[in-house]
XYZ file of C-alpha atoms in Angstrom:
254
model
C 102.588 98.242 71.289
C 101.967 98.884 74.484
C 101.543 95.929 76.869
C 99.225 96.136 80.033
C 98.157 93.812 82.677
C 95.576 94.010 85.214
C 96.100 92.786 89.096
C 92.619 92.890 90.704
C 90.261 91.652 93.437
C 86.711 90.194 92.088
C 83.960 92.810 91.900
C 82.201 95.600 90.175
C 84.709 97.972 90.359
C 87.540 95.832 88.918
C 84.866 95.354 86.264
C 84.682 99.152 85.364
C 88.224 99.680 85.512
C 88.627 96.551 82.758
C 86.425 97.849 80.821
C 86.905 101.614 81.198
C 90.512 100.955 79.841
C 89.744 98.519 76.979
C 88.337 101.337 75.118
C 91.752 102.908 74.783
C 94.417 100.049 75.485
C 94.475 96.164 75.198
C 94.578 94.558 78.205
C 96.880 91.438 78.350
C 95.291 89.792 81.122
C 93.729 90.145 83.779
C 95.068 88.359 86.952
C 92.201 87.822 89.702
C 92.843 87.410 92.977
C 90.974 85.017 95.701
C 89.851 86.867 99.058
C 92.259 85.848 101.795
C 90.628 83.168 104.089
C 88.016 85.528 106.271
C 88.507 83.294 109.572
C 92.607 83.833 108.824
C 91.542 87.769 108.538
C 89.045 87.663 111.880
C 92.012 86.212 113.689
C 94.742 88.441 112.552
C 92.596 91.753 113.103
C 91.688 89.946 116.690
C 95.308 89.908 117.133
C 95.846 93.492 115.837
C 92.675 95.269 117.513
C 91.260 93.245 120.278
C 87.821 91.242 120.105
C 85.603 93.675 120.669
C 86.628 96.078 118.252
C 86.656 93.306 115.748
C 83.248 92.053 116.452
C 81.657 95.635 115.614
C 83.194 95.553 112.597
C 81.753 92.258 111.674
C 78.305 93.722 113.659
C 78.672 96.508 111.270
C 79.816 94.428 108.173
C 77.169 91.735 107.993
C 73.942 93.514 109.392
C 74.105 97.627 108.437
C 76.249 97.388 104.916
C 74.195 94.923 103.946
C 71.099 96.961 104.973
C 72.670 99.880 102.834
C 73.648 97.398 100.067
C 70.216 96.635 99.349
C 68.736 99.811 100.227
C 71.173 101.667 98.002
C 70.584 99.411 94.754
C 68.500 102.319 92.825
C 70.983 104.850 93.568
C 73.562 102.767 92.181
C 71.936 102.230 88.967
C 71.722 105.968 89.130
C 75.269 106.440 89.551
C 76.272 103.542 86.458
C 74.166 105.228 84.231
C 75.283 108.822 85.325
C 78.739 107.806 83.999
C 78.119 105.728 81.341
C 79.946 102.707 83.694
C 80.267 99.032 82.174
C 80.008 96.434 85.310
C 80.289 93.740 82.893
C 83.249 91.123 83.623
C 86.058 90.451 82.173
C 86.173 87.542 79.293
C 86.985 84.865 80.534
C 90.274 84.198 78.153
C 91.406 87.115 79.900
C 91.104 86.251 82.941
C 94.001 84.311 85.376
C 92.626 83.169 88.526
C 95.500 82.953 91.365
C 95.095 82.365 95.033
C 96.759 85.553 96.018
C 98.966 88.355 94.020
C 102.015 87.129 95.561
C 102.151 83.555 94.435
C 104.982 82.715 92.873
C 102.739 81.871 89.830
C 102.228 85.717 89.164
C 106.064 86.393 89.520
C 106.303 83.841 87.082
C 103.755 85.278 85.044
C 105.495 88.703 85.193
C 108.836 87.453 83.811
C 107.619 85.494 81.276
C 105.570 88.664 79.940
C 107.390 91.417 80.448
C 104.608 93.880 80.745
C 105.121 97.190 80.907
C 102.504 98.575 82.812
C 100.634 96.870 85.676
C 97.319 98.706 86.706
C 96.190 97.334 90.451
C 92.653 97.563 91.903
C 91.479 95.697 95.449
C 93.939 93.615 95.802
C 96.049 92.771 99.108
C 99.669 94.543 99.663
C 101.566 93.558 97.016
C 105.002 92.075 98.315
C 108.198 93.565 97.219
C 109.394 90.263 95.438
C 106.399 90.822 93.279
C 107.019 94.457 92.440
C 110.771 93.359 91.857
C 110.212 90.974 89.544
C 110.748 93.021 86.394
C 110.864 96.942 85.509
C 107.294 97.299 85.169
C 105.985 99.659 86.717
C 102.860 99.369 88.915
C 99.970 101.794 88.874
C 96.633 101.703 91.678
C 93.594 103.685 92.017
C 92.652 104.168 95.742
C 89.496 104.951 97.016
C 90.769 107.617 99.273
C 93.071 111.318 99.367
C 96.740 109.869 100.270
C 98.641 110.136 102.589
C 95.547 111.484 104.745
C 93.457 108.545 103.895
C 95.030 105.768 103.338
C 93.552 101.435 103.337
C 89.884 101.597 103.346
C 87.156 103.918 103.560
C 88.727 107.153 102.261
C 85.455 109.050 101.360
C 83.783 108.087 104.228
C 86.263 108.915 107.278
C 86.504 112.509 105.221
C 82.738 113.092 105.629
C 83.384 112.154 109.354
C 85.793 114.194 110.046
C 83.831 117.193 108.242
C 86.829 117.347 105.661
C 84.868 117.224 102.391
C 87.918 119.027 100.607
C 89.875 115.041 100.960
C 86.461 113.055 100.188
C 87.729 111.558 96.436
C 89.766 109.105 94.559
C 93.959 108.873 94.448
C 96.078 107.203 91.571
C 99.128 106.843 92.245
C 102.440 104.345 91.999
C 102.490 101.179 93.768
C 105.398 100.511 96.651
C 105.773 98.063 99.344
C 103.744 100.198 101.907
C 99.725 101.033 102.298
C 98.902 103.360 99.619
C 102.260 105.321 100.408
C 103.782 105.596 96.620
C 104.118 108.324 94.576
C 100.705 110.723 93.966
C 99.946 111.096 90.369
C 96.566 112.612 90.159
C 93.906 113.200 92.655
C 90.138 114.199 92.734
C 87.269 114.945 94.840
C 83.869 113.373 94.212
C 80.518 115.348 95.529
C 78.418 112.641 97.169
C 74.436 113.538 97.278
C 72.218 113.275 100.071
C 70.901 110.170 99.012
C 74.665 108.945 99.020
C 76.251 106.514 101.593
C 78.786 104.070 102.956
C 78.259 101.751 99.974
C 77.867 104.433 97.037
C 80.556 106.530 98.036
C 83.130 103.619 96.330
C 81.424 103.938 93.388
C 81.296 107.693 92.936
C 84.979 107.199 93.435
C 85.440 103.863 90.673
C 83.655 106.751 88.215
C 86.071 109.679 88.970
C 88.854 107.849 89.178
C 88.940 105.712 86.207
C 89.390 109.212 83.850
C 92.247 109.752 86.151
C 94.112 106.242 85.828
C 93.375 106.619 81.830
C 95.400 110.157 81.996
C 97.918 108.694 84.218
C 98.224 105.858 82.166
C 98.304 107.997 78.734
C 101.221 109.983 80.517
C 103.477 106.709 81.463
C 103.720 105.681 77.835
C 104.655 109.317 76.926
C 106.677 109.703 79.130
C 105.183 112.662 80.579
C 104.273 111.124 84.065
C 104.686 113.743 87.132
C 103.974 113.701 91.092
C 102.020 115.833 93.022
C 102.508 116.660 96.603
C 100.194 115.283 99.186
C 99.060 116.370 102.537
C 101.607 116.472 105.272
C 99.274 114.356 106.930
C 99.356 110.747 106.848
C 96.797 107.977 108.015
C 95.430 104.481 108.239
C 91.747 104.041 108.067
C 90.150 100.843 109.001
C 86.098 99.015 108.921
C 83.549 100.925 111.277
C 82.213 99.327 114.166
C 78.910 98.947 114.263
C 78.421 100.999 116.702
C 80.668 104.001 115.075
C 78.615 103.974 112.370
C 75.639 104.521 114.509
C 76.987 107.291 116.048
C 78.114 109.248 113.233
C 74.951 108.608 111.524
C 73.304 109.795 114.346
C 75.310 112.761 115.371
C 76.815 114.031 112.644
C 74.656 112.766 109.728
C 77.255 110.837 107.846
C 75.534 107.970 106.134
């Protein structure tokens, strides 16, 4: 029987992945991980990007996405019912709350187990000792084209940069580096007009669950193959506020 874990962040889309999957495969648990600290994160991207960078991004973060959030709220109904998504969580017996993936408690949870398959959505990096651990192999969805758009963002940095042909959803293996493992299958998604910075993710979650089920289908055949990405390799980070604007503005990128 096959044996699967899930290693998630808290949120709808880990929710649609769960339950996307437990249609064709029981899920042996599902281990949750706790944001990281978010004045921890503000100092580290200080650190990394300067102040004001940072402070768009939080300009950006706390005043227009959650404009859009609750602007957007019928159009993501629209989108849940479109594809037949379940946002319900998790049960709770399947559910291990830890304060980050890397805690020794999931190593330990790993070797115990023994699973053969671990499926990863919105978590942090996972470290290496972690993907050591056992032989399982690890398995992500990103919400981007890789290598061109890799961390966060991926649809929306295509639609800025007028490159609708990379504006979809990646699934691929899981190493030590930002989205950088091995490309299994890949998709576009066709956002609307009435699309933005907070339903593009979602369009994504719905296109690229049917690709994680195939991907998963072919690891337990053993019939899993790579694909070749672009030549071209990035890291995409938050807007600023004031990028945003400006695309929104100029280029009509919502």
């Amino acid at each position: 029987m096959e044996k699967i874990i899930l290693l998630a962040g808290k949120g709808v889309s880990t929710n649609i992945v769960y339950n996307y999957l437990s249609k064709f495969y029981e899920i042996e648990k599902v281990i949750f991980e706790e944001p990281p600290s978010r004045l921890q994160l503000i100092r580290k991207r200080i650190k990394r990007f300067g102040f004001y960078k940072v402070a768009g991004q939080l300009a950006f973060q706390t005043v227009v996405a959650k404009w859009l959030t609750i602007t957007s709220r019928k159009r993501k109904v629209e989108i849940i019912k479109e594809y037949h998504l379940d946002t319900s969580p998790p049960p709770q017996s399947k559910t291990l709350p830890v304060n980050s993936i890397n805690d020794r408690q999931v190593i330990d949870y790993l070797i115990k187990t023994q699973p053969q398959l671990a499926i990863v959505n919105g978590t942090r990096i996972i470290s290496r000792k972690v993907l050591d651990a056992t032989g399982c192999t690890f398995i992500n969805m990103h919400a981007g084209i890789t290598p061109k758009y890799r961390n966060v963002h991926g649809a929306y940095w295509a639609l800025v940069n007028n490159d609708r042909e990379n504006c979809g959803v990646t699934v691929h293996l899981v190493d030590p580096g930002i989205d950088t493992g091995k490309i299994i299958y890949q998709s576009g998604i066709n956002p609307m007009k009435e699309d933005n910075f907070v339903t593009y993710p979602l369009l994504q979650v719905a296109e690229g669950v049917n690709l994680l089920g195939n991907a998963i289908k072919d690891f337990f055949n053993n019939q899993l193959e790579f694909q070749s990405g672009s030549k071209e390799s990035h890291l995409w980070y938050h807007p600023t506020i004031f990028q945003y604007l400006y695309y929104r503005l100029f280029r009509g990128i919502k």
